[in-house]
PDB file of C-alpha atoms in Angstrom:
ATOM      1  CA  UNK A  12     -12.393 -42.009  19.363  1.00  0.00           C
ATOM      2  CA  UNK A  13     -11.812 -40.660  22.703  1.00  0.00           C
ATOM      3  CA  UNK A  14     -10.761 -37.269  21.226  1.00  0.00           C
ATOM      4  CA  UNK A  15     -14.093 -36.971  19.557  1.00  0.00           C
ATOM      5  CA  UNK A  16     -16.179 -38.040  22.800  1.00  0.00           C
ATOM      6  CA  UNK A  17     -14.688 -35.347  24.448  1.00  0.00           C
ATOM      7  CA  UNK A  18     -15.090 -32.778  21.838  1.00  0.00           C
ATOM      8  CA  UNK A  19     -19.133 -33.522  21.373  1.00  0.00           C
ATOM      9  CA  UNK A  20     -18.879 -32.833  24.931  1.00  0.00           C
ATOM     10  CA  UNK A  21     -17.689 -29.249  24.683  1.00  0.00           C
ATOM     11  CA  UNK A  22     -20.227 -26.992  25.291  1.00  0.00           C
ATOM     12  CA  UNK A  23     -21.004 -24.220  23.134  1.00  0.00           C
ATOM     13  CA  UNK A  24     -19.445 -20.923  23.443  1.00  0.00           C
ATOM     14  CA  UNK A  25     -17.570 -18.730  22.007  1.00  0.00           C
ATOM     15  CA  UNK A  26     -15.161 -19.799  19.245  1.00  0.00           C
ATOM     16  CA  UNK A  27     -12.219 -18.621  20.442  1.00  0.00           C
ATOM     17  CA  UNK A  28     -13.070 -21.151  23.502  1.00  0.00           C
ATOM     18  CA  UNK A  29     -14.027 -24.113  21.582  1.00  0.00           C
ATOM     19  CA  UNK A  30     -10.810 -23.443  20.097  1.00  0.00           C
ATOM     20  CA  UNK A  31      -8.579 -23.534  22.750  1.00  0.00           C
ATOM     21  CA  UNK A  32     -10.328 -26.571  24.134  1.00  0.00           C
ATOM     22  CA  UNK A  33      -9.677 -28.770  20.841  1.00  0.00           C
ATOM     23  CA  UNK A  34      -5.660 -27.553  21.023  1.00  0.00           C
ATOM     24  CA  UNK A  35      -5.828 -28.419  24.573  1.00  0.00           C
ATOM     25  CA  UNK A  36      -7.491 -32.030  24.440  1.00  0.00           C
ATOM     26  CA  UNK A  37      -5.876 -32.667  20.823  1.00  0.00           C
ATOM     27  CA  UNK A  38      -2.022 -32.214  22.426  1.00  0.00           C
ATOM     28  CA  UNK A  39      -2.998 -34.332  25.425  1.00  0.00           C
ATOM     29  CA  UNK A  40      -4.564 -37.306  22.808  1.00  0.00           C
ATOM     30  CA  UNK A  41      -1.236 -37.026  20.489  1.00  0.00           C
ATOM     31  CA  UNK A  42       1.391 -36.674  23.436  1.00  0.00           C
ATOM     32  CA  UNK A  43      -0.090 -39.673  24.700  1.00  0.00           C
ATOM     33  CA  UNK A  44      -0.246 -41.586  21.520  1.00  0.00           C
ATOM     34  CA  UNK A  45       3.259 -40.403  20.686  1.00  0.00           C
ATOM     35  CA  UNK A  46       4.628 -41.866  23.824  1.00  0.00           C
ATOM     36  CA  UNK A  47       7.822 -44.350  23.316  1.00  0.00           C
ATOM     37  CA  UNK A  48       8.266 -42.837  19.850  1.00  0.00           C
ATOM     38  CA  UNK A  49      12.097 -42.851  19.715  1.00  0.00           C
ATOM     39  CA  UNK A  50      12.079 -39.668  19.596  1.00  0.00           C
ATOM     40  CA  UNK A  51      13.798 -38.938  23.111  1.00  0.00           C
ATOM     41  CA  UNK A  52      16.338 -41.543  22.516  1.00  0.00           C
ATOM     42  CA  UNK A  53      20.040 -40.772  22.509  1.00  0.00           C
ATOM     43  CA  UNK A  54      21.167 -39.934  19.420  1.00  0.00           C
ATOM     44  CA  UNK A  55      24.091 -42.090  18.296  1.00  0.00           C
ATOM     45  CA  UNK A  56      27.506 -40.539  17.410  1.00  0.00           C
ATOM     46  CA  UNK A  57      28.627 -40.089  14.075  1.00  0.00           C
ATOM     47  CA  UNK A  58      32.249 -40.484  13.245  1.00  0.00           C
ATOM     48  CA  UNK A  59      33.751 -37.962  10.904  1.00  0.00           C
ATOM     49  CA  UNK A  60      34.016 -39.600   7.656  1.00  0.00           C
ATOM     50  CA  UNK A  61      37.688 -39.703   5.914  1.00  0.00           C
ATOM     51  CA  UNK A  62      36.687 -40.595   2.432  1.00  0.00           C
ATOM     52  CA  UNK A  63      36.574 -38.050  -0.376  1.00  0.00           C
ATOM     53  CA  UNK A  64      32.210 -36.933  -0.511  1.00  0.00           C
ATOM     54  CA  UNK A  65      31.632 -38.243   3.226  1.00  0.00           C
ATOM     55  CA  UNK A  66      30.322 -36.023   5.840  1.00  0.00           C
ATOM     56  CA  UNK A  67      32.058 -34.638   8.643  1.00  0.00           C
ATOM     57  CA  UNK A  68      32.032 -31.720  11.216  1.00  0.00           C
ATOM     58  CA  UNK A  69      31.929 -28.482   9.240  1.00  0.00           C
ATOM     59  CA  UNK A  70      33.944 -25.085  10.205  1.00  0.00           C
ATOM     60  CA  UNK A  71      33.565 -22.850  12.171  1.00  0.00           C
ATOM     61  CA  UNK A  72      31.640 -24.737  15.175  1.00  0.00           C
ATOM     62  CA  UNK A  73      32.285 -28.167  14.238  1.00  0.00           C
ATOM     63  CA  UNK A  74      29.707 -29.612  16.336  1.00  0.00           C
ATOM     64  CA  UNK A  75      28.412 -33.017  16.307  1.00  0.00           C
ATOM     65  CA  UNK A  76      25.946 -34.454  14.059  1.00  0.00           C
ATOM     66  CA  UNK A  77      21.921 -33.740  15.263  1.00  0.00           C
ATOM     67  CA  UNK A  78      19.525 -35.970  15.260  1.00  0.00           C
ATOM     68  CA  UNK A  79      21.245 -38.722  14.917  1.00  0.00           C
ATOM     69  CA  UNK A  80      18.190 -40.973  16.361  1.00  0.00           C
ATOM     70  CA  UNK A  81      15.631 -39.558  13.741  1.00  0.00           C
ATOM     71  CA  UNK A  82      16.058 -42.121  10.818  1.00  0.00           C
ATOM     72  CA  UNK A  83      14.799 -44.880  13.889  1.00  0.00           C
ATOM     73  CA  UNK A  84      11.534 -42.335  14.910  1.00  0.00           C
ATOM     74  CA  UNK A  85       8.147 -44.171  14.334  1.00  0.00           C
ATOM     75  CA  UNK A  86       6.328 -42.440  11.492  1.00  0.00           C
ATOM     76  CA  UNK A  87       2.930 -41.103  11.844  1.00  0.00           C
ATOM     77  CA  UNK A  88       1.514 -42.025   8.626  1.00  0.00           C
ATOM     78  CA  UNK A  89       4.544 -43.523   6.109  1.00  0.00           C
ATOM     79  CA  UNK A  90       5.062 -46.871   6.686  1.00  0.00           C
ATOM     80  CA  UNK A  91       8.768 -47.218   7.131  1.00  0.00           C
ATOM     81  CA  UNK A  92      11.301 -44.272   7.168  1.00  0.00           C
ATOM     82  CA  UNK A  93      12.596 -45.225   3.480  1.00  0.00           C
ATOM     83  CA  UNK A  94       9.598 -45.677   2.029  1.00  0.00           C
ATOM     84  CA  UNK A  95      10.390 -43.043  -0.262  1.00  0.00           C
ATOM     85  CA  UNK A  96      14.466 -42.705   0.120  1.00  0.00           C
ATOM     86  CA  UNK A  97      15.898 -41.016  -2.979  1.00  0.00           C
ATOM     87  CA  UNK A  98      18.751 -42.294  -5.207  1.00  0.00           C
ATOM     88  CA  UNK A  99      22.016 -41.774  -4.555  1.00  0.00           C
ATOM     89  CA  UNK A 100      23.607 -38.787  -5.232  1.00  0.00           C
ATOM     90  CA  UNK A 101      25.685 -38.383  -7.836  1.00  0.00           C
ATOM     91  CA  UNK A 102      29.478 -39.762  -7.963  1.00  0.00           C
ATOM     92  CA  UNK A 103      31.892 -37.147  -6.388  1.00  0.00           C
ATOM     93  CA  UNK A 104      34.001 -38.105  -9.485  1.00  0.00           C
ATOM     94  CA  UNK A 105      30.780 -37.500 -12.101  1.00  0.00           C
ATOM     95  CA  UNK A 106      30.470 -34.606 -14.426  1.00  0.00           C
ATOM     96  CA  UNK A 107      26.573 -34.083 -12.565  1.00  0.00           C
ATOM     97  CA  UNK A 108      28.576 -33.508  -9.381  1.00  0.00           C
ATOM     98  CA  UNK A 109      31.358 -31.134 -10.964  1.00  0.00           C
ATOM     99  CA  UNK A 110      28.187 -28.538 -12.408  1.00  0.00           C
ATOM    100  CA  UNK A 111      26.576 -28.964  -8.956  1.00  0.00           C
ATOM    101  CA  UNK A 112      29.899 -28.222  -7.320  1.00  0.00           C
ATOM    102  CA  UNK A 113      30.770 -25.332  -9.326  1.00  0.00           C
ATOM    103  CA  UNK A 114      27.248 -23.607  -8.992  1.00  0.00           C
ATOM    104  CA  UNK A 115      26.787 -23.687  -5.080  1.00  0.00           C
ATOM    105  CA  UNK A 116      30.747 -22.627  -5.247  1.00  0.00           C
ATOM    106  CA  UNK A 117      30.203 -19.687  -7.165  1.00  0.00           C
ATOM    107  CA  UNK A 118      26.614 -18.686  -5.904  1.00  0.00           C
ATOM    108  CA  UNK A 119      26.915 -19.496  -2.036  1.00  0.00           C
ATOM    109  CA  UNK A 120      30.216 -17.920  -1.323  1.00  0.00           C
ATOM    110  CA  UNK A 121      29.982 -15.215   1.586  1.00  0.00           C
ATOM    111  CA  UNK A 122      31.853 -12.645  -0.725  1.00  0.00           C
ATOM    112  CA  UNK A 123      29.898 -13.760  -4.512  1.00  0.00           C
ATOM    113  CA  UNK A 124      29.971 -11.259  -6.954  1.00  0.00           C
ATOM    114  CA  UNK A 125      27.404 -13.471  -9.174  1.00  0.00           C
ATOM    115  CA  UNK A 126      24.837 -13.722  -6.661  1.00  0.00           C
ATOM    116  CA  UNK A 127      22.207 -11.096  -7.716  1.00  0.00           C
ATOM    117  CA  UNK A 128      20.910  -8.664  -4.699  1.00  0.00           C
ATOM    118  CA  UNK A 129      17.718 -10.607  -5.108  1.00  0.00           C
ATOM    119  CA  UNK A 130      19.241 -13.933  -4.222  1.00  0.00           C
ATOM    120  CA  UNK A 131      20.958 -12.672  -1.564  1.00  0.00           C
ATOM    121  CA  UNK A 132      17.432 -11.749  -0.102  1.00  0.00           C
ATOM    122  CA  UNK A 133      16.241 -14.849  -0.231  1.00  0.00           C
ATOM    123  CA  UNK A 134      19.047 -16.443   0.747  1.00  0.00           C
ATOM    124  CA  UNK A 135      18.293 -14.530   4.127  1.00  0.00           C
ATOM    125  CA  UNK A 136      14.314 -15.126   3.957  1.00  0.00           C
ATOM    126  CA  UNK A 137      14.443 -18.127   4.261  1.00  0.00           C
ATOM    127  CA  UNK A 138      17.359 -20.134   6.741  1.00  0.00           C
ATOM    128  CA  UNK A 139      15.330 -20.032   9.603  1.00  0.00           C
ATOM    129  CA  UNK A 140      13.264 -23.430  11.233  1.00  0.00           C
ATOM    130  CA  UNK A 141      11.307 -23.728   7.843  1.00  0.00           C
ATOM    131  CA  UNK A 142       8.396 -26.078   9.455  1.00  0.00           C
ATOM    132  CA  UNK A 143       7.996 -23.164  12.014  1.00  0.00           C
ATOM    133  CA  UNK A 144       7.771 -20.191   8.497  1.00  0.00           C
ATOM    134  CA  UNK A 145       5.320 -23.302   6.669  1.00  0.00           C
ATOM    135  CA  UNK A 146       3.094 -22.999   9.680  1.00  0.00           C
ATOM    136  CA  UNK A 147       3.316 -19.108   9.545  1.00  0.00           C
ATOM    137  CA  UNK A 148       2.523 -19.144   5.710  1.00  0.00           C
ATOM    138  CA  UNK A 149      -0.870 -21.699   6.756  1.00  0.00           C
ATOM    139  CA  UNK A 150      -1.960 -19.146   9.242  1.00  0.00           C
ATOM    140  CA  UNK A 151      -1.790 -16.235   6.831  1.00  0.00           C
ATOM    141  CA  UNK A 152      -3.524 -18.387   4.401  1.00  0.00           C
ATOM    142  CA  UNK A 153      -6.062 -19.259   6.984  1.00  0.00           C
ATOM    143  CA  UNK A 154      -6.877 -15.857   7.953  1.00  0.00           C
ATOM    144  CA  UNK A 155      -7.030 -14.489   4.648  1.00  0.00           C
ATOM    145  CA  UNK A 156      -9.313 -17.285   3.537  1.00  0.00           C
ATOM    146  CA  UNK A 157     -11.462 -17.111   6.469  1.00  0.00           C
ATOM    147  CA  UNK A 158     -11.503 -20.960   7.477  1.00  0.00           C
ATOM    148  CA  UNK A 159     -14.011 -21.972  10.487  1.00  0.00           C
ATOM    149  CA  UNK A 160     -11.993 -23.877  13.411  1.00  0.00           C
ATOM    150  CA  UNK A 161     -12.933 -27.735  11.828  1.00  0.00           C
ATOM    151  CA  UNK A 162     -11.280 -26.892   8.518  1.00  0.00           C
ATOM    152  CA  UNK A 163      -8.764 -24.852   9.770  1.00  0.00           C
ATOM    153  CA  UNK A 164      -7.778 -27.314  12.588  1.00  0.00           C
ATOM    154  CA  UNK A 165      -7.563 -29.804   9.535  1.00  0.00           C
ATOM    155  CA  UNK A 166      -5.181 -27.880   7.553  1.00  0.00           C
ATOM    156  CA  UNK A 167      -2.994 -27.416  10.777  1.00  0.00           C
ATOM    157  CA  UNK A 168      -3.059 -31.429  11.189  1.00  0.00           C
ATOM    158  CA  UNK A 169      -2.414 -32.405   7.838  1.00  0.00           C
ATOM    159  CA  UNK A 170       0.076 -30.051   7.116  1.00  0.00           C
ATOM    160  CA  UNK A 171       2.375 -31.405  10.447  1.00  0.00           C
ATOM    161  CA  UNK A 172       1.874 -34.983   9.712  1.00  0.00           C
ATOM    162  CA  UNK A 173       3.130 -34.087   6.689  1.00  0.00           C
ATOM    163  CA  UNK A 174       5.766 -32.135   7.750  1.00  0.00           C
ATOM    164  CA  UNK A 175       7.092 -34.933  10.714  1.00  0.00           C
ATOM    165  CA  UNK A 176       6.812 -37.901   8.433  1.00  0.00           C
ATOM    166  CA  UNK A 177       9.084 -35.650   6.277  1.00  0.00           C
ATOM    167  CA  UNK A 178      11.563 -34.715   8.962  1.00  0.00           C
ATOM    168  CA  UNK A 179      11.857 -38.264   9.690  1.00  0.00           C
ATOM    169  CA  UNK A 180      12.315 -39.612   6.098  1.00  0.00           C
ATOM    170  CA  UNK A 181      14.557 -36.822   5.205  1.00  0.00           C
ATOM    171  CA  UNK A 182      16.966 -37.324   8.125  1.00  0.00           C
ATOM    172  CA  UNK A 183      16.730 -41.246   7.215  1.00  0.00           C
ATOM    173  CA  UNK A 184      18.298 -40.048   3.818  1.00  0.00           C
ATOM    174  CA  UNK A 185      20.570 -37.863   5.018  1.00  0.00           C
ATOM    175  CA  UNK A 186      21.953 -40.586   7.340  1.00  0.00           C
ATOM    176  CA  UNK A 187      22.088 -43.267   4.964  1.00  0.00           C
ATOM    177  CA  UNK A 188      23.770 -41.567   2.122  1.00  0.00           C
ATOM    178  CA  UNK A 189      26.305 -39.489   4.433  1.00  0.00           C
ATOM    179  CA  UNK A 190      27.398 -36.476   1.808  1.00  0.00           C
ATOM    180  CA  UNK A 191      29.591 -33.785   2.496  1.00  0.00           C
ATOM    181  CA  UNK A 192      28.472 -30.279   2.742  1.00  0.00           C
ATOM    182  CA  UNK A 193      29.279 -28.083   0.448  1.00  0.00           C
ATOM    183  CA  UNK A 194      32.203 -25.698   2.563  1.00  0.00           C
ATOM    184  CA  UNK A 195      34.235 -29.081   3.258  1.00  0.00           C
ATOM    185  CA  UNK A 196      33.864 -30.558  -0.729  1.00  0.00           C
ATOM    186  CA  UNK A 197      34.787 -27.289  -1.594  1.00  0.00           C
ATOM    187  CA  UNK A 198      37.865 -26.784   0.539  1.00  0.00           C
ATOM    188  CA  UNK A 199      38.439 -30.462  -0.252  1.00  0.00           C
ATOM    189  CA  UNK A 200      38.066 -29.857  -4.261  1.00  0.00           C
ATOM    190  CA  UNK A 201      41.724 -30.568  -4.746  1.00  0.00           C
ATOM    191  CA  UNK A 202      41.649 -33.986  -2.934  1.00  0.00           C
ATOM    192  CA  UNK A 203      38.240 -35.836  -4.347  1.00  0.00           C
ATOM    193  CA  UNK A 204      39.523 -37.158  -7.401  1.00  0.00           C
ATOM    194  CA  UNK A 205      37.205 -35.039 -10.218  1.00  0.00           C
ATOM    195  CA  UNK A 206      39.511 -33.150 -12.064  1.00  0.00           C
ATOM    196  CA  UNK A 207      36.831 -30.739 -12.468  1.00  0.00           C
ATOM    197  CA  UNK A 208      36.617 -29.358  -9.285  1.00  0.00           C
ATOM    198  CA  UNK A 209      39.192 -27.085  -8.375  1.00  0.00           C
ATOM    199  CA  UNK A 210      39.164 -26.751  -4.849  1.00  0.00           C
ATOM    200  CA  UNK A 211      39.820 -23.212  -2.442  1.00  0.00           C
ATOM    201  CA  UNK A 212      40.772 -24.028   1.389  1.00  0.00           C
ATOM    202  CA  UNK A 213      39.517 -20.632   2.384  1.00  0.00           C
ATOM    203  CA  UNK A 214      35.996 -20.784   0.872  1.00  0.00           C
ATOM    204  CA  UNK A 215      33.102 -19.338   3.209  1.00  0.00           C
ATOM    205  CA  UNK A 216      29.832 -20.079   2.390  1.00  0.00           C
ATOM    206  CA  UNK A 217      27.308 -16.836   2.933  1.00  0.00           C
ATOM    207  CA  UNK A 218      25.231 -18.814   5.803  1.00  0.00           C
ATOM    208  CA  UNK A 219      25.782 -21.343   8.382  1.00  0.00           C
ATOM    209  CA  UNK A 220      25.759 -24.869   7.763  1.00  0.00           C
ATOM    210  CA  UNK A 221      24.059 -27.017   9.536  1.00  0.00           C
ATOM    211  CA  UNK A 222      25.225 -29.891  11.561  1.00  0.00           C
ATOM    212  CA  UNK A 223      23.940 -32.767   9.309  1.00  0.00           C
ATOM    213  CA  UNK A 224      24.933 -34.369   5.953  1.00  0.00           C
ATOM    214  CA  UNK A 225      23.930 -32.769   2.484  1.00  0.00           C
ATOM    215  CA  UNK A 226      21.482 -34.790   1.134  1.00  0.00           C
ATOM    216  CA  UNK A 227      18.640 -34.074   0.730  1.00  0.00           C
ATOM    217  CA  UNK A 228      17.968 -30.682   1.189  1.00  0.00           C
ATOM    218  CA  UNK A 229      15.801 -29.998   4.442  1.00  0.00           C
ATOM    219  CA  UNK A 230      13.978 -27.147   3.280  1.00  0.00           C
ATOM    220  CA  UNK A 231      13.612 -28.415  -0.179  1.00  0.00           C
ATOM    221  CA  UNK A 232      11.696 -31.243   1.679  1.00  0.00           C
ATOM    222  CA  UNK A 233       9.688 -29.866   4.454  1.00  0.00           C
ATOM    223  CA  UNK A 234       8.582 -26.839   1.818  1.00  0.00           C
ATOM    224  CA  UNK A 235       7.406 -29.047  -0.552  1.00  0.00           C
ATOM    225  CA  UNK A 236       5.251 -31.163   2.153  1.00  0.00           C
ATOM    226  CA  UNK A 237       3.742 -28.243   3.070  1.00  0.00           C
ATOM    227  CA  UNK A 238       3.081 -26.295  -0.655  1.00  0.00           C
ATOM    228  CA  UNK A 239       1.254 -30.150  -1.385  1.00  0.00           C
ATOM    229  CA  UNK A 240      -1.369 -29.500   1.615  1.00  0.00           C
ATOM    230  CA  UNK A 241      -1.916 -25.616   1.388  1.00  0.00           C
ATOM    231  CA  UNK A 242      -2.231 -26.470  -2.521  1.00  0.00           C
ATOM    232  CA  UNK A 243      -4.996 -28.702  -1.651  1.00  0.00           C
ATOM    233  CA  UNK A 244      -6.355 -26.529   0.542  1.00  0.00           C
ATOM    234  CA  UNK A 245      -6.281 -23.474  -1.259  1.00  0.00           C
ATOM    235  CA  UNK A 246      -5.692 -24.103  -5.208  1.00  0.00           C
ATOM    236  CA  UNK A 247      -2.723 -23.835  -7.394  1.00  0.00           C
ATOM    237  CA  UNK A 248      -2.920 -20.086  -7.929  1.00  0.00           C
ATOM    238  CA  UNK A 249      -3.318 -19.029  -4.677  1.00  0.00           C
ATOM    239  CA  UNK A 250      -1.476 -15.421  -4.450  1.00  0.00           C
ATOM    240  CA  UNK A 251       0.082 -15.418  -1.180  1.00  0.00           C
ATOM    241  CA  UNK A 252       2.702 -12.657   0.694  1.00  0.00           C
ATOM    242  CA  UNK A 253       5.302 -14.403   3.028  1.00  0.00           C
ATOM    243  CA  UNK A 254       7.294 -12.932   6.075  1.00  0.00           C
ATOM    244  CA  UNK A 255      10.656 -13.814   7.650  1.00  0.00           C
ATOM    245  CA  UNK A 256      11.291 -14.001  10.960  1.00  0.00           C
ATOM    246  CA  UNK A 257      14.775 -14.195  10.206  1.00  0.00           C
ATOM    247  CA  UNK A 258      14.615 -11.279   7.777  1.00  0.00           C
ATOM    248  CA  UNK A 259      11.476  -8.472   9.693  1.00  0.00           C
ATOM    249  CA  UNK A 260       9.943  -5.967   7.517  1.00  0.00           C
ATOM    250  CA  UNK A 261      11.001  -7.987   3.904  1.00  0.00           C
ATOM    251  CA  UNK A 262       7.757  -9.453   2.690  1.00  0.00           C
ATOM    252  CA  UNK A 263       8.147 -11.916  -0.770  1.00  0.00           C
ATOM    253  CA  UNK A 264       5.093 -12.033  -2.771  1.00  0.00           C
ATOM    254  CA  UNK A 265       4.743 -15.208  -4.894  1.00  0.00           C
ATOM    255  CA  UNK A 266       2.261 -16.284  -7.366  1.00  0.00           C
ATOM    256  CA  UNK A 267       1.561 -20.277  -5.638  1.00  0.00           C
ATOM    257  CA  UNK A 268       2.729 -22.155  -2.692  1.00  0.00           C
ATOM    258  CA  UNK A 269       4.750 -24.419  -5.012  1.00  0.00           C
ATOM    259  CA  UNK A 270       6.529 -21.099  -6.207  1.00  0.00           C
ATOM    260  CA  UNK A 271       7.302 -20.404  -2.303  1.00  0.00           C
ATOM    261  CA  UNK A 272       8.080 -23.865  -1.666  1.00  0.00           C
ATOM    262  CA  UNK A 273      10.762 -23.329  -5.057  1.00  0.00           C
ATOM    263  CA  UNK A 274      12.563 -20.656  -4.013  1.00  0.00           C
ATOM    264  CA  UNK A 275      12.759 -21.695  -0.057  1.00  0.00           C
ATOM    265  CA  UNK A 276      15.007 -24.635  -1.876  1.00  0.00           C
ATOM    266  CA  UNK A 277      16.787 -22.660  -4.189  1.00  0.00           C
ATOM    267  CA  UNK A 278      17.703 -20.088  -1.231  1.00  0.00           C
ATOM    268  CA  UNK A 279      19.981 -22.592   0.332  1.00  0.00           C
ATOM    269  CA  UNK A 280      22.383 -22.897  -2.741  1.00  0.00           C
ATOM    270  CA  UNK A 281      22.451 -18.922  -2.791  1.00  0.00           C
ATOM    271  CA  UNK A 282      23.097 -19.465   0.842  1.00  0.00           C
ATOM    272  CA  UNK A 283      26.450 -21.833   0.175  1.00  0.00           C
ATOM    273  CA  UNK A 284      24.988 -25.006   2.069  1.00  0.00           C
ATOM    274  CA  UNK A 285      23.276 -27.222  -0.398  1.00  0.00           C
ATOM    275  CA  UNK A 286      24.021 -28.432  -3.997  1.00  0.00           C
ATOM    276  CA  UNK A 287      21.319 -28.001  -6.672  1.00  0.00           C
ATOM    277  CA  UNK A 288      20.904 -32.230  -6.484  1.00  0.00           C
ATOM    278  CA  UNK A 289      20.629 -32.021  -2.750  1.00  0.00           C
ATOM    279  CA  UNK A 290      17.575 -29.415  -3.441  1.00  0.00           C
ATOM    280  CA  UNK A 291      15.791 -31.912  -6.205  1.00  0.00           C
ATOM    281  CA  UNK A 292      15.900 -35.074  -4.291  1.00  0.00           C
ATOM    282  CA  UNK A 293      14.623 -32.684  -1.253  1.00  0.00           C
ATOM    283  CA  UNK A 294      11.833 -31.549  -3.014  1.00  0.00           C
ATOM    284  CA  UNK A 295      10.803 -35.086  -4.720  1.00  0.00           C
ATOM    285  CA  UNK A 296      11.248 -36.580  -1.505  1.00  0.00           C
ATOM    286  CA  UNK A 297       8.497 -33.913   0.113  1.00  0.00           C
ATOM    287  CA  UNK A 298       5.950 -33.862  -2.534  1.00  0.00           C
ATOM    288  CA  UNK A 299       6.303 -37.700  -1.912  1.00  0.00           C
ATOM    289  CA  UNK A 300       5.387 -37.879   1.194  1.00  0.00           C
TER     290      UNK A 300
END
């Protein structure tokens, strides 16, 4: 209420003013209301797990588990942090696991000779803070749809309430269920009791893994947040072209948000740092929220 006093009491100008006045008064009203969040709490150590499909530090950094504190953040529009929590995983000992297992082993390896050239693109499209590309992909969108500053300002709201409630809910998964990443069950293949899963100590995925457990899959999350909003936004078949700031000059074309949203998932298998169920439950988990 006090945010829209004080924007009826903007005076007209240009837009390009009246713009920068709404960012300005709308991150004063949300830093405020966003005070005492948990957000700046200290995050909680996690001990390495010992068990056969726990998480623990992963080569070549091993550095401590991040945002530990996350799962405990006060959501800005889900009600509880597990309000949508997926299903387990599946049983390091299942046959689900061993096909999972086998794929990401054989796709995400540094040195795979079955990843096409293609995947190995978007393997590299895509690793970088993927809230920070979904916002890119809305301003592109924006622009090229010509949205005035109330609708626009609306997309850019929904879209990262969406995208926080995810962060939090995802991190609330990955914290509850505790898998492995791929590079340790995969060095550990000959120790986790599938006989299935035959296991190589040197394996090296083709990115960096992040310093969290498995499941879900981040980007499989956050991208499917946002594809839900710019969908509503913009339609089903809206042909967009995506950038990289991880990869400049490659531009992907794709034929919907939810096809961009897709292969931002799949890119982290190709990438050696996710299983295929990490990506679904990701995904679901997004759209969810």
């Amino acid at each position: 209420q006090q945010l829209s006093t004080e924007l009826a009491a903007i005076p007209n100008g240009t837009s390009k003013d009246q713009g920068i006045e709404v960012g300005h008064l709308t991150a004063e009203s949300i830093l405020a209301a966003r005070m005492g969040d948990g957000s700046t709490a200290t995050p909680p150590a996690l001990p390495d797990g010992t068990q056969p499909g726990q998480y623990r530090r992963t080569p070549p950094n091993n550095a401590a588990a991040v945002f530990t504190q996350w799962p405990e953040v006060t959501a800005f529009v889900l009600q509880r942090a597990d309000q949508f929590r997926p299903a387990p995983p599946p049983a390091v000992t299942s046959s689900a696991y061993a096909l999972a297992y086998d794929e990401v082993k054989s796709l995400g390896q540094n040195s795979s000779t079955s990843r096409t050239a293609d995947q190995t693109v978007a393997a590299k499209f895509w690793p970088g803070p993927i809230w920070v590309q979904w916002n890119e992909i809305a301003e592109a969108s924006a622009l090229n749809h010509h949205t005035d500053l109330v609708r626009t300002a609306g997309l850019f709201a929904l879209l990262n309430l969406s995208i926080a409630d995810t962060v939090i809910a995802f991190y609330d998964a990955k914290y509850h269920y505790l898998l492995w990443r791929p590079i340790t069950a995969i060095r550990e293949g000959d120790n986790d009791g599938n006989a299935a899963t035959a296991g190589d100590p040197t394996w090296t995925p083709l990115l960096a893994t992040a310093a969290d457990p498995s499941y879900p899959g981040a980007h499989s999350a956050v991208s499917s947040a946002g594809a839900a909003v710019l969908t509503s936004f913009f339609g089903k078949h809206d042909k967009i072209k995506v950038t990289s700031d991880a990869l400049p000059g490659v531009v992907r074309s794709f034929s919907s948000y939810d096809a961009a949203a897709g292969e931002a998932g799949l890119s982290r298998i190709y990438g050696g740092v996710h299983f295929r169920f990490d990506h679904v439950a990701g995904a679901q988990l997004g759209g969810r929220v």
